[in-house]
Short mmCIF file of C-alpha atoms in Angstrom, two decimals:
data_model
loop_
_atom_site.label_atom_id
_atom_site.label_comp_id
_atom_site.label_asym_id
_atom_site.label_seq_id
_atom_site.Cartn_x
_atom_site.Cartn_y
_atom_site.Cartn_z
CA UNK A 21 58.59 -15.64 -20.92
CA UNK A 22 58.57 -19.08 -19.21
CA UNK A 23 58.24 -21.91 -21.48
CA UNK A 24 55.56 -24.65 -21.04
CA UNK A 25 57.25 -27.88 -20.03
CA UNK A 26 54.36 -29.91 -21.27
CA UNK A 27 54.94 -28.66 -24.78
CA UNK A 28 58.61 -29.57 -24.51
CA UNK A 29 57.80 -32.97 -23.17
CA UNK A 30 55.40 -33.66 -26.12
CA UNK A 31 57.83 -32.25 -28.56
CA UNK A 32 60.18 -35.01 -27.32
CA UNK A 33 57.50 -37.70 -28.09
CA UNK A 34 56.86 -38.47 -24.36
CA UNK A 35 53.55 -38.79 -22.55
CA UNK A 36 52.64 -36.69 -19.54
CA UNK A 37 51.29 -37.27 -16.10
CA UNK A 38 48.95 -34.77 -14.52
CA UNK A 39 48.06 -34.30 -10.95
CA UNK A 40 44.65 -33.04 -9.78
CA UNK A 41 43.79 -30.69 -6.88
CA UNK A 42 40.20 -30.50 -5.60
CA UNK A 43 41.10 -29.41 -2.01
CA UNK A 44 41.32 -25.70 -1.54
CA UNK A 45 44.56 -25.74 0.51
CA UNK A 46 47.97 -24.46 -0.51
CA UNK A 47 49.77 -27.09 1.60
CA UNK A 48 47.85 -29.98 0.00
CA UNK A 49 48.57 -28.43 -3.37
CA UNK A 50 52.27 -28.22 -2.42
CA UNK A 51 52.25 -31.88 -1.46
CA UNK A 52 50.75 -32.98 -4.77
CA UNK A 53 53.16 -30.83 -6.89
CA UNK A 54 56.22 -32.22 -4.98
CA UNK A 55 55.45 -35.81 -6.01
CA UNK A 56 56.87 -35.46 -9.62
CA UNK A 57 53.81 -34.77 -11.79
CA UNK A 58 54.64 -33.21 -15.15
CA UNK A 59 51.62 -30.92 -14.56
CA UNK A 60 49.19 -30.24 -11.86
CA UNK A 61 45.56 -29.03 -12.41
CA UNK A 62 43.40 -27.09 -9.92
CA UNK A 63 39.66 -28.05 -10.29
CA UNK A 64 37.64 -24.95 -9.98
CA UNK A 65 34.74 -26.58 -11.46
CA UNK A 66 34.05 -29.44 -9.01
CA UNK A 67 36.79 -28.81 -6.37
CA UNK A 68 36.08 -27.55 -2.86
CA UNK A 69 37.66 -24.20 -3.56
CA UNK A 70 37.22 -20.76 -5.27
CA UNK A 71 39.58 -18.19 -6.71
CA UNK A 72 40.75 -17.05 -3.17
CA UNK A 73 42.16 -20.43 -2.93
CA UNK A 74 43.58 -20.81 -6.48
CA UNK A 75 46.19 -18.00 -6.41
CA UNK A 76 47.83 -19.19 -3.19
CA UNK A 77 47.78 -22.82 -4.46
CA UNK A 78 49.59 -21.79 -7.57
CA UNK A 79 52.19 -19.89 -5.45
CA UNK A 80 52.64 -22.97 -3.29
CA UNK A 81 53.24 -25.18 -6.32
CA UNK A 82 55.64 -22.83 -8.20
CA UNK A 83 58.79 -24.32 -6.86
CA UNK A 84 57.96 -27.71 -8.04
CA UNK A 85 58.54 -26.74 -11.69
CA UNK A 86 55.51 -28.58 -12.91
CA UNK A 87 53.19 -27.08 -15.53
CA UNK A 88 50.22 -25.55 -13.59
CA UNK A 89 46.80 -25.54 -15.05
CA UNK A 90 43.15 -25.07 -13.99
CA UNK A 91 39.77 -26.46 -15.03
CA UNK A 92 37.37 -23.65 -15.09
CA UNK A 93 33.72 -23.92 -14.15
CA UNK A 94 32.33 -23.04 -17.51
CA UNK A 95 33.10 -21.31 -20.93
CA UNK A 96 33.20 -18.10 -19.14
CA UNK A 97 35.81 -15.40 -20.12
CA UNK A 98 35.97 -14.02 -16.64
CA UNK A 99 36.96 -17.31 -15.03
CA UNK A 100 39.29 -18.28 -17.91
CA UNK A 101 41.13 -14.94 -18.10
CA UNK A 102 41.45 -14.62 -14.25
CA UNK A 103 42.85 -18.18 -13.97
CA UNK A 104 45.35 -17.20 -16.75
CA UNK A 105 46.32 -13.98 -14.87
CA UNK A 106 46.79 -16.04 -11.64
CA UNK A 107 49.51 -18.05 -13.54
CA UNK A 108 47.68 -20.95 -15.20
CA UNK A 109 49.73 -22.27 -18.14
CA UNK A 110 46.79 -24.32 -19.36
CA UNK A 111 43.06 -24.31 -19.04
CA UNK A 112 40.61 -27.20 -19.29
CA UNK A 113 37.29 -26.03 -20.33
CA UNK A 114 34.15 -28.46 -19.73
CA UNK A 115 31.16 -29.00 -21.89
CA UNK A 116 32.48 -28.08 -25.34
CA UNK A 117 29.75 -29.18 -27.66
CA UNK A 118 30.28 -27.44 -30.90
CA UNK A 119 32.94 -25.94 -33.29
CA UNK A 120 31.59 -22.44 -32.39
CA UNK A 121 31.87 -22.98 -28.66
CA UNK A 122 35.57 -24.28 -29.28
CA UNK A 123 36.32 -21.15 -31.09
CA UNK A 124 34.89 -18.99 -28.41
CA UNK A 125 36.84 -20.74 -25.68
CA UNK A 126 40.08 -20.53 -27.63
CA UNK A 127 39.48 -16.79 -28.31
CA UNK A 128 39.47 -16.09 -24.46
CA UNK A 129 42.87 -17.79 -24.13
CA UNK A 130 44.95 -15.47 -26.35
CA UNK A 131 45.74 -11.75 -26.71
CA UNK A 132 44.94 -9.96 -29.90
CA UNK A 133 45.31 -10.41 -32.77
CA UNK A 134 44.85 -14.15 -32.04
CA UNK A 135 42.04 -13.78 -29.43
CA UNK A 136 40.20 -11.38 -27.24
CA UNK A 137 41.98 -11.96 -23.96
CA UNK A 138 42.12 -8.77 -21.79
CA UNK A 139 45.55 -7.75 -20.67
CA UNK A 140 46.23 -7.66 -16.99
CA UNK A 141 48.55 -10.69 -15.88
CA UNK A 142 48.74 -9.45 -12.30
CA UNK A 143 50.47 -12.55 -10.72
CA UNK A 144 51.47 -14.28 -14.03
CA UNK A 145 53.76 -11.16 -14.71
CA UNK A 146 55.51 -11.44 -11.32
CA UNK A 147 55.83 -15.29 -11.44
CA UNK A 148 56.89 -15.22 -15.00
CA UNK A 149 59.14 -12.30 -15.89
CA UNK A 150 58.54 -11.16 -19.57
CA UNK A 151 54.96 -12.31 -19.59
CA UNK A 152 52.92 -10.76 -22.25
CA UNK A 153 51.78 -11.55 -25.83
CA UNK A 154 54.45 -14.33 -25.90
CA UNK A 155 51.95 -16.12 -23.53
CA UNK A 156 49.86 -16.86 -26.75
CA UNK A 157 52.45 -19.43 -27.79
CA UNK A 158 52.69 -21.15 -24.24
CA UNK A 159 49.20 -21.53 -22.76
CA UNK A 160 47.30 -24.56 -23.58
CA UNK A 161 43.55 -24.58 -24.57
CA UNK A 162 42.08 -28.17 -23.69
CA UNK A 163 38.41 -28.56 -24.53
CA UNK A 164 36.42 -31.32 -22.62
CA UNK A 165 34.27 -33.65 -24.70
CA UNK A 166 31.44 -34.91 -22.34
CA UNK A 167 28.18 -35.12 -24.27
CA UNK A 168 26.59 -36.86 -27.19
CA UNK A 169 26.61 -33.48 -29.07
CA UNK A 170 30.25 -33.15 -28.33
CA UNK A 171 30.92 -36.63 -29.94
CA UNK A 172 28.73 -35.88 -32.79
CA UNK A 173 30.82 -32.64 -33.55
CA UNK A 174 34.20 -34.17 -32.49
CA UNK A 175 35.87 -33.84 -35.85
CA UNK A 176 34.79 -30.08 -36.24
CA UNK A 177 35.91 -29.36 -32.60
CA UNK A 178 39.18 -31.01 -33.06
CA UNK A 179 39.88 -28.90 -36.11
CA UNK A 180 39.45 -25.65 -34.30
CA UNK A 181 42.47 -23.39 -34.96
CA UNK A 182 44.21 -22.65 -31.68
CA UNK A 183 42.80 -25.57 -29.83
CA UNK A 184 45.65 -27.60 -28.30
CA UNK A 185 43.90 -30.61 -27.17
CA UNK A 186 40.83 -32.53 -25.84
CA UNK A 187 40.44 -33.60 -22.33
CA UNK A 188 38.11 -36.49 -21.62
CA UNK A 189 36.03 -36.85 -18.52
CA UNK A 190 34.81 -40.40 -18.64
CA UNK A 191 32.06 -39.80 -15.97
CA UNK A 192 30.35 -37.20 -18.01
CA UNK A 193 31.03 -38.74 -21.30
CA UNK A 194 29.27 -41.92 -20.04
CA UNK A 195 26.33 -39.95 -18.72
CA UNK A 196 26.11 -37.83 -21.73
CA UNK A 197 26.26 -40.65 -24.36
CA UNK A 198 24.59 -43.64 -22.67
CA UNK A 199 21.31 -42.06 -21.80
CA UNK A 200 21.45 -43.10 -18.06
CA UNK A 201 22.20 -46.74 -18.95
CA UNK A 202 25.56 -46.80 -17.34
CA UNK A 203 26.71 -45.19 -14.06
CA UNK A 204 29.31 -42.49 -14.10
CA UNK A 205 32.85 -43.29 -13.22
CA UNK A 206 36.47 -43.38 -14.54
CA UNK A 207 38.37 -46.31 -16.06
CA UNK A 208 35.58 -47.45 -18.43
CA UNK A 209 35.66 -51.24 -19.53
CA UNK A 210 32.46 -51.20 -21.40
CA UNK A 211 33.24 -51.86 -25.32
CA UNK A 212 30.95 -48.98 -26.30
CA UNK A 213 32.79 -46.49 -24.00
CA UNK A 214 36.20 -47.76 -24.92
CA UNK A 215 35.41 -47.30 -28.58
CA UNK A 216 34.46 -43.60 -27.85
CA UNK A 217 37.62 -43.12 -25.91
CA UNK A 218 39.80 -44.57 -28.53
CA UNK A 219 38.01 -42.62 -31.27
CA UNK A 220 38.73 -39.35 -29.44
CA UNK A 221 42.55 -40.18 -29.45
CA UNK A 222 42.50 -41.12 -33.18
CA UNK A 223 40.66 -37.77 -34.06
CA UNK A 224 43.18 -35.80 -32.00
CA UNK A 225 46.06 -37.51 -33.74
CA UNK A 226 44.57 -36.80 -37.21
CA UNK A 227 44.16 -33.15 -36.25
CA UNK A 228 47.71 -32.94 -34.60
CA UNK A 229 46.32 -31.95 -31.21
CA UNK A 230 46.75 -33.63 -27.83
CA UNK A 231 44.51 -36.28 -26.24
CA UNK A 232 44.10 -36.24 -22.53
CA UNK A 233 42.16 -38.57 -20.33
CA UNK A 234 41.13 -38.58 -16.70
CA UNK A 235 41.80 -42.06 -15.10
CA UNK A 236 41.26 -43.65 -11.76
CA UNK A 237 44.44 -45.86 -11.69
CA UNK A 238 47.96 -46.11 -13.00
CA UNK A 239 47.18 -49.32 -14.86
CA UNK A 240 44.30 -47.80 -16.86
CA UNK A 241 46.40 -44.70 -17.52
CA UNK A 242 49.20 -46.78 -19.11
CA UNK A 243 46.58 -48.60 -21.25
CA UNK A 244 45.30 -45.11 -22.34
CA UNK A 245 48.90 -44.14 -23.33
CA UNK A 246 48.93 -47.19 -25.49
CA UNK A 247 45.78 -46.09 -27.27
CA UNK A 248 47.51 -42.79 -28.13
CA UNK A 249 46.70 -40.56 -25.27
CA UNK A 250 49.33 -37.76 -24.58
CA UNK A 251 48.33 -36.86 -20.99
CA UNK A 252 46.64 -38.87 -18.25
CA UNK A 253 45.48 -37.75 -14.83
CA UNK A 254 45.46 -40.52 -12.23
CA UNK A 255 43.13 -39.88 -9.37
CA UNK A 256 43.45 -36.59 -7.46
CA UNK A 257 44.15 -35.28 -3.98
CA UNK A 258 40.67 -36.04 -2.40
CA UNK A 259 40.57 -39.67 -3.88
CA UNK A 260 44.13 -40.43 -3.10
CA UNK A 261 43.62 -39.21 0.52
CA UNK A 262 40.54 -41.34 0.87
CA UNK A 263 42.17 -44.27 -0.48
CA UNK A 264 45.27 -44.13 1.62
CA UNK A 265 43.25 -43.47 4.75
CA UNK A 266 40.79 -46.33 3.95
CA UNK A 267 43.72 -48.70 3.26
CA UNK A 268 45.22 -47.73 6.69
CA UNK A 269 42.05 -48.24 8.67
CA UNK A 270 41.29 -51.43 6.87
CA UNK A 271 44.63 -52.85 7.73
CA UNK A 272 44.27 -51.75 11.43
CA UNK A 273 40.99 -53.59 11.61
CA UNK A 274 42.54 -56.77 10.16
CA UNK A 275 45.63 -56.66 12.60
CA UNK A 276 43.66 -56.10 15.76
CA UNK A 277 40.79 -58.45 14.86
CA UNK A 278 37.97 -55.77 15.21
CA UNK A 279 36.25 -57.15 11.95
CA UNK A 280 35.29 -55.04 9.00
CA UNK A 281 35.99 -51.28 8.95
CA UNK A 282 33.01 -48.82 8.50
CA UNK A 283 32.06 -48.30 4.94
CA UNK A 284 33.23 -45.29 2.99
CA UNK A 285 31.88 -43.55 -0.03
CA UNK A 286 33.93 -43.04 -3.26
CA UNK A 287 33.76 -39.40 -4.36
CA UNK A 288 34.09 -37.79 -7.79
CA UNK A 289 37.29 -36.02 -8.79
#
């Protein structure tokens, strides 16, 4: 059974850098995975893709050696188990608000007697010879804290047996805790949001689980590591593509003297 390289990295006391794929294309995924990320996550929740894209994307990224993960659309056993069967070594589950929801999520991740995952690792068994019950010890269960209820129940959620970590989506955490007073987005600078983000890291450390944060820039990600975060995501394929294209167009406009370039919208993940 293949070992989870993220776990090895954390055992050595090193933080991890996670890549993010929202474009449903194996070549785009292969390009992302070839850049040296420790892990790469396919965003099934908000990404422009579905399961028919997920499996070939995992195949395209296999040679990179990165730990491959998926963010599922919801706390749904069908999505979670199918992503694991496709070869995901970690699952990020959105909108975990209570201990009971965290327990339910964790139960879908592992085979009996430690959970209720159904056996049928169709691709995983091919990609990882010896795949079976041993996967219980290698797959990562990461719950997303994104709401006021999630923050209120943070300590109980973090203490859930079998939960490996908490993944923070700052955009939804802002929407969910600030009653619409602040716009969604990454790299929060408001003192009240920094307090919440740091509290999550502290609670994770107290419960010996990993703290993970979605960031928009390497500078902010480095700051998060200093706060105690164990994994940071910096941007993602769609944002990186848009940013590089925008910079190229802007430079062209400056060099040829055509004035300002057309405006561009900044997307989500």
